[in-house]
Amino acid sequence: MPTQQSEPLPLGDTIQRYGLVSRILHWSMAALLLWQFLGMGLKLTLGRTPLVSFFTGSHQMVGTVLFVLILARVIWTIANRRHRPAHGDGLLGLAARAGHMALYLVMLIVPAAAILRAYGSERVFAPFGFQIFPAQQPEIGWMVGIGDALHGELGWLMLALIAGHVVMVGLHQAMWRDGTLQRMAGRPRG
Ligand code: HEM
């Protein structure tokens, strides 16, 4: 007789754990964000090298895919909001909720600002090899201005928030042992 442990994950979230869709979105975004920050971090430290070009050459394409995944994640989060794991009580719960909100906000703004800048730019936007936005003649200054002002700065803020998120999951695992990581990464239970 199959045990509860071998039951397949449901698509949607439950109060006990995140479902298959949330997990796929979470871990694919984590991998792509790692790619983005690795590339930009290397660019900052090494300057222009073939290795850096290998990463940065895909930055716009990966960033655009991330934007689509983030939109899907926000929609899925709202659709599942009444039946997903709670953030917990008290000050820690409040901090977790605020941290997640901040992460969602920057995950939306960072690629959106870059895409707005790409739309207003004098250069064709073709991250997948075909044109998505034509070149503007002249450029749309306010769009480029918003992208320049927000994209890089908030991008690094996102990295800081992600680092905080990872540290908090580590603390939950090591100190409180409350199964926080298992809700997104563990085997299905209950
Ligand atoms: C969630 C997705 C993205 C993340 C996390 C991200 C992150 C970053 C970071 C950290 C930088 C370095 C800023 C610096 O040099 O101080 C950067 C630069 C850049 N990004 Fe992105 N990016 C994303 C999406 C995109 C998208 C969708 C585009 C294009 C539409 C794009 C275009 C650029 C460009 C052209 C630069 C170099 C100029 C600049 O610093 O603004 N990025 N990105």
CSV table of C-alpha atoms and ligand atoms in Angstrom, one decimal:
chain,number,residue,atom,x,y,z
A,1,MET,CA,0.0,0.0,0.0
A,2,PRO,CA,1.5,3.4,-0.9
A,3,THR,CA,2.4,5.5,2.1
A,4,GLN,CA,1.7,9.2,2.5
A,5,GLN,CA,5.4,9.8,1.8
A,6,SER,CA,5.2,8.6,-1.8
A,7,GLU,CA,2.1,10.6,-2.7
A,8,PRO,CA,2.8,13.0,-5.5
A,9,LEU,CA,2.9,16.7,-4.7
A,10,PRO,CA,-0.3,18.6,-5.5
A,11,LEU,CA,0.0,21.4,-8.0
A,12,GLY,CA,-1.3,24.0,-5.6
A,13,ASP,CA,0.0,25.0,-2.1
A,14,THR,CA,-1.5,23.7,1.1
A,15,ILE,CA,-1.2,25.0,4.7
A,16,GLN,CA,1.6,22.5,5.3
A,17,ARG,CA,3.8,22.9,2.3
A,18,TYR,CA,4.3,24.5,-1.1
A,19,GLY,CA,2.9,22.6,-4.1
A,20,LEU,CA,4.6,21.7,-7.4
A,21,VAL,CA,4.0,24.9,-9.3
A,22,SER,CA,5.4,27.1,-6.4
A,23,ARG,CA,8.4,24.9,-6.1
A,24,ILE,CA,9.2,24.9,-9.8
A,25,LEU,CA,8.8,28.7,-9.9
A,26,HIS,CA,10.9,29.2,-6.7
A,27,TRP,CA,13.9,27.0,-7.7
A,28,SER,CA,14.0,27.9,-11.4
A,29,MET,CA,14.0,31.6,-10.4
A,30,ALA,CA,16.7,30.9,-7.7
A,31,ALA,CA,18.9,29.3,-10.4
A,32,LEU,CA,18.4,32.1,-12.9
A,33,LEU,CA,18.9,34.8,-10.3
A,34,LEU,CA,22.2,33.1,-9.3
A,35,TRP,CA,23.2,33.3,-13.0
A,36,GLN,CA,22.4,37.0,-13.2
A,37,PHE,CA,24.3,37.9,-10.0
A,38,LEU,CA,27.2,35.7,-10.8
A,39,GLY,CA,27.6,37.4,-14.2
A,40,MET,CA,27.2,41.0,-12.8
A,41,GLY,CA,29.5,40.2,-9.8
A,42,LEU,CA,32.2,38.9,-12.2
A,43,LYS,CA,31.7,42.0,-14.4
A,44,LEU,CA,32.2,44.2,-11.4
A,45,THR,CA,35.3,42.4,-10.2
A,46,LEU,CA,37.0,41.3,-13.4
A,47,GLY,CA,35.9,43.9,-16.0
A,48,ARG,CA,35.6,42.8,-19.6
A,49,THR,CA,36.9,39.3,-20.1
A,50,PRO,CA,35.7,36.3,-22.2
A,51,LEU,CA,34.3,34.6,-19.1
A,52,VAL,CA,32.4,37.7,-18.1
A,53,SER,CA,31.0,38.1,-21.7
A,54,PHE,CA,29.8,34.4,-21.4
A,55,PHE,CA,27.6,35.4,-18.5
A,56,THR,CA,26.6,39.0,-19.5
A,57,GLY,CA,25.8,37.9,-23.1
A,58,SER,CA,22.7,36.2,-21.8
A,59,HIS,CA,21.8,38.8,-19.1
A,60,GLN,CA,18.9,40.5,-21.0
A,61,MET,CA,17.5,37.1,-22.2
A,62,VAL,CA,17.6,35.5,-18.7
A,63,GLY,CA,16.3,38.7,-17.2
A,64,THR,CA,13.3,38.8,-19.5
A,65,VAL,CA,12.6,35.1,-18.8
A,66,LEU,CA,12.8,36.0,-15.1
A,67,PHE,CA,10.4,38.8,-15.5
A,68,VAL,CA,7.8,36.4,-17.0
A,69,LEU,CA,8.4,33.9,-14.2
A,70,ILE,CA,8.1,36.6,-11.6
A,71,LEU,CA,4.7,37.7,-13.0
A,72,ALA,CA,3.6,34.1,-13.0
A,73,ARG,CA,4.8,33.7,-9.4
A,74,VAL,CA,2.9,36.8,-8.2
A,75,ILE,CA,-0.3,35.6,-9.9
A,76,TRP,CA,0.1,32.1,-8.4
A,77,THR,CA,0.8,33.5,-4.9
A,78,ILE,CA,-2.4,35.6,-5.0
A,79,ALA,CA,-4.4,32.6,-6.3
A,80,ASN,CA,-3.1,30.4,-3.4
A,81,ARG,CA,-3.0,33.1,-0.7
A,82,ARG,CA,-5.7,31.4,1.4
A,83,HIS,CA,-4.0,28.0,1.6
A,84,ARG,CA,-0.3,28.3,1.9
A,85,PRO,CA,2.1,27.9,4.8
A,86,ALA,CA,1.8,30.8,7.3
A,87,HIS,CA,4.7,33.1,8.0
A,88,GLY,CA,4.4,32.5,11.8
A,89,ASP,CA,3.4,34.6,14.7
A,90,GLY,CA,4.9,37.6,16.5
A,91,LEU,CA,7.7,39.9,15.4
A,92,LEU,CA,9.5,37.1,13.5
A,93,GLY,CA,6.4,36.3,11.5
A,94,LEU,CA,5.9,40.0,10.7
A,95,ALA,CA,9.5,40.3,9.6
A,96,ALA,CA,9.2,37.3,7.4
A,97,ARG,CA,6.1,38.7,5.8
A,98,ALA,CA,7.8,42.1,5.2
A,99,GLY,CA,10.9,40.4,3.8
A,100,HIS,CA,8.9,38.4,1.3
A,101,MET,CA,6.9,41.5,0.3
A,102,ALA,CA,10.1,43.4,-0.3
A,103,LEU,CA,11.6,40.6,-2.3
A,104,TYR,CA,8.5,40.3,-4.5
A,105,LEU,CA,8.6,44.1,-5.0
A,106,VAL,CA,12.2,44.3,-6.1
A,107,MET,CA,11.8,41.2,-8.2
A,108,LEU,CA,9.1,43.0,-10.2
A,109,ILE,CA,10.7,46.4,-10.3
A,110,VAL,CA,14.3,45.4,-11.3
A,111,PRO,CA,13.5,43.7,-14.6
A,112,ALA,CA,10.5,46.0,-15.3
A,113,ALA,CA,12.8,49.0,-15.0
A,114,ALA,CA,15.3,47.4,-17.4
A,115,ILE,CA,12.6,46.5,-19.9
A,116,LEU,CA,11.2,50.0,-19.7
A,117,ARG,CA,14.7,51.4,-20.4
A,118,ALA,CA,15.0,48.9,-23.3
A,119,TYR,CA,11.7,50.1,-24.8
A,120,GLY,CA,12.8,53.8,-24.6
A,121,SER,CA,16.3,53.1,-25.9
A,122,GLU,CA,17.9,54.1,-29.2
A,123,ARG,CA,18.9,50.4,-29.6
A,124,VAL,CA,16.7,47.6,-30.8
A,125,PHE,CA,15.7,45.2,-28.0
A,126,ALA,CA,16.1,41.6,-29.3
A,127,PRO,CA,17.2,39.4,-26.3
A,128,PHE,CA,16.1,36.2,-28.1
A,129,GLY,CA,17.5,37.1,-31.5
A,130,PHE,CA,14.3,38.6,-32.8
A,131,GLN,CA,13.1,42.2,-32.3
A,132,ILE,CA,10.7,42.8,-29.4
A,133,PHE,CA,11.0,46.6,-29.3
A,134,PRO,CA,12.3,48.7,-32.2
A,135,ALA,CA,14.9,51.4,-31.7
A,136,GLN,CA,13.5,54.8,-30.7
A,137,GLN,CA,14.6,57.9,-32.5
A,138,PRO,CA,15.3,59.9,-30.4
A,139,GLU,CA,15.4,57.8,-27.2
A,140,ILE,CA,12.5,58.3,-24.7
A,141,GLY,CA,14.5,60.1,-21.9
A,142,TRP,CA,12.3,59.5,-18.9
A,143,MET,CA,12.1,55.7,-19.6
A,144,VAL,CA,15.9,55.4,-19.9
A,145,GLY,CA,16.2,57.6,-16.8
A,146,ILE,CA,14.0,55.4,-14.7
A,147,GLY,CA,15.9,52.3,-15.9
A,148,ASP,CA,19.3,53.9,-15.2
A,149,ALA,CA,18.2,55.1,-11.7
A,150,LEU,CA,16.6,51.9,-10.5
A,151,HIS,CA,17.9,48.8,-12.3
A,152,GLY,CA,21.4,48.4,-10.9
A,153,GLU,CA,20.8,49.9,-7.5
A,154,LEU,CA,17.7,47.8,-6.8
A,155,GLY,CA,19.4,44.8,-8.4
A,156,TRP,CA,22.0,44.9,-5.6
A,157,LEU,CA,19.4,45.5,-3.0
A,158,MET,CA,17.6,42.4,-4.3
A,159,LEU,CA,20.9,40.4,-3.8
A,160,ALA,CA,21.1,41.7,-0.2
A,161,LEU,CA,17.4,40.6,0.4
A,162,ILE,CA,18.1,37.2,-1.1
A,163,ALA,CA,21.1,36.8,1.2
A,164,GLY,CA,18.9,37.7,4.2
A,165,HIS,CA,16.3,35.2,3.0
A,166,VAL,CA,18.9,32.4,2.8
A,167,VAL,CA,20.3,33.3,6.3
A,168,MET,CA,16.9,33.2,7.8
A,169,VAL,CA,16.1,29.8,6.3
A,170,GLY,CA,19.4,28.6,7.7
A,171,LEU,CA,18.5,29.9,11.1
A,172,HIS,CA,15.1,28.2,11.0
A,173,GLN,CA,16.9,25.0,10.1
A,174,ALA,CA,19.6,25.2,12.7
A,175,MET,CA,17.9,26.9,15.6
A,176,TRP,CA,14.2,26.4,15.5
A,177,ARG,CA,14.1,23.2,13.4
A,178,ASP,CA,10.5,24.0,12.3
A,179,GLY,CA,10.7,22.5,8.8
A,180,THR,CA,10.8,25.8,6.9
A,181,LEU,CA,13.1,24.5,4.2
A,182,GLN,CA,11.1,21.3,3.9
A,183,ARG,CA,8.0,23.2,2.9
A,184,MET,CA,9.7,24.4,-0.3
A,185,ALA,CA,12.3,21.6,-0.8
A,186,GLY,CA,11.2,18.5,1.3
A,187,ARG,CA,9.3,15.4,0.5
A,188,PRO,CA,5.5,15.7,0.6
A,189,ARG,CA,4.0,15.0,4.0
A,190,GLY,CA,0.5,15.5,5.2
B,1,HEM,C1,15.5,39.8,-12.2
B,1,HEM,C2,16.2,40.1,-13.3
B,1,HEM,C3,17.5,40.9,-13.3
B,1,HEM,C4,18.4,41.1,-12.3
B,1,HEM,C5,18.4,40.4,-11.0
B,1,HEM,C6,19.4,42.0,-12.8
B,1,HEM,C7,20.5,42.4,-12.1
B,1,HEM,C8,21.4,43.3,-12.6
B,1,HEM,C9,22.5,43.8,-11.9
B,1,HEM,C10,22.9,43.5,-10.4
B,1,HEM,C11,23.2,44.7,-12.7
B,1,HEM,C12,24.6,45.4,-12.4
B,1,HEM,C13,24.4,46.8,-12.0
B,1,HEM,C14,25.7,47.4,-11.8
B,1,HEM,O1,26.6,47.3,-12.7
B,1,HEM,O2,25.9,48.0,-10.7
B,1,HEM,C15,22.5,44.7,-14.0
B,1,HEM,C16,23.0,45.4,-15.1
B,1,HEM,C17,22.3,45.4,-16.3
B,1,HEM,N1,21.1,44.8,-16.6
B,1,HEM,FE1,20.1,43.6,-15.4
B,1,HEM,N2,19.0,42.4,-14.1
B,1,HEM,C18,17.8,41.7,-14.4
B,1,HEM,C19,17.1,41.8,-15.6
B,1,HEM,C20,17.5,42.6,-16.7
B,1,HEM,C21,16.7,42.7,-17.9
B,1,HEM,C22,15.4,42.1,-18.2
B,1,HEM,C23,17.5,43.5,-18.7
B,1,HEM,C24,17.1,44.0,-20.1
B,1,HEM,C25,15.9,44.3,-20.5
B,1,HEM,C26,18.7,43.9,-18.0
B,1,HEM,C27,19.7,44.7,-18.6
B,1,HEM,C28,20.8,45.1,-17.9
B,1,HEM,C29,21.8,46.0,-18.4
B,1,HEM,C30,21.8,46.6,-19.8
B,1,HEM,C31,22.7,46.2,-17.4
B,1,HEM,C32,24.0,47.0,-17.5
B,1,HEM,C33,23.7,48.5,-17.3
B,1,HEM,C34,23.2,48.8,-15.8
B,1,HEM,O3,24.0,48.6,-14.9
B,1,HEM,O4,22.0,49.1,-15.7
B,1,HEM,N3,18.7,43.3,-16.8
B,1,HEM,N4,21.4,43.9,-13.9
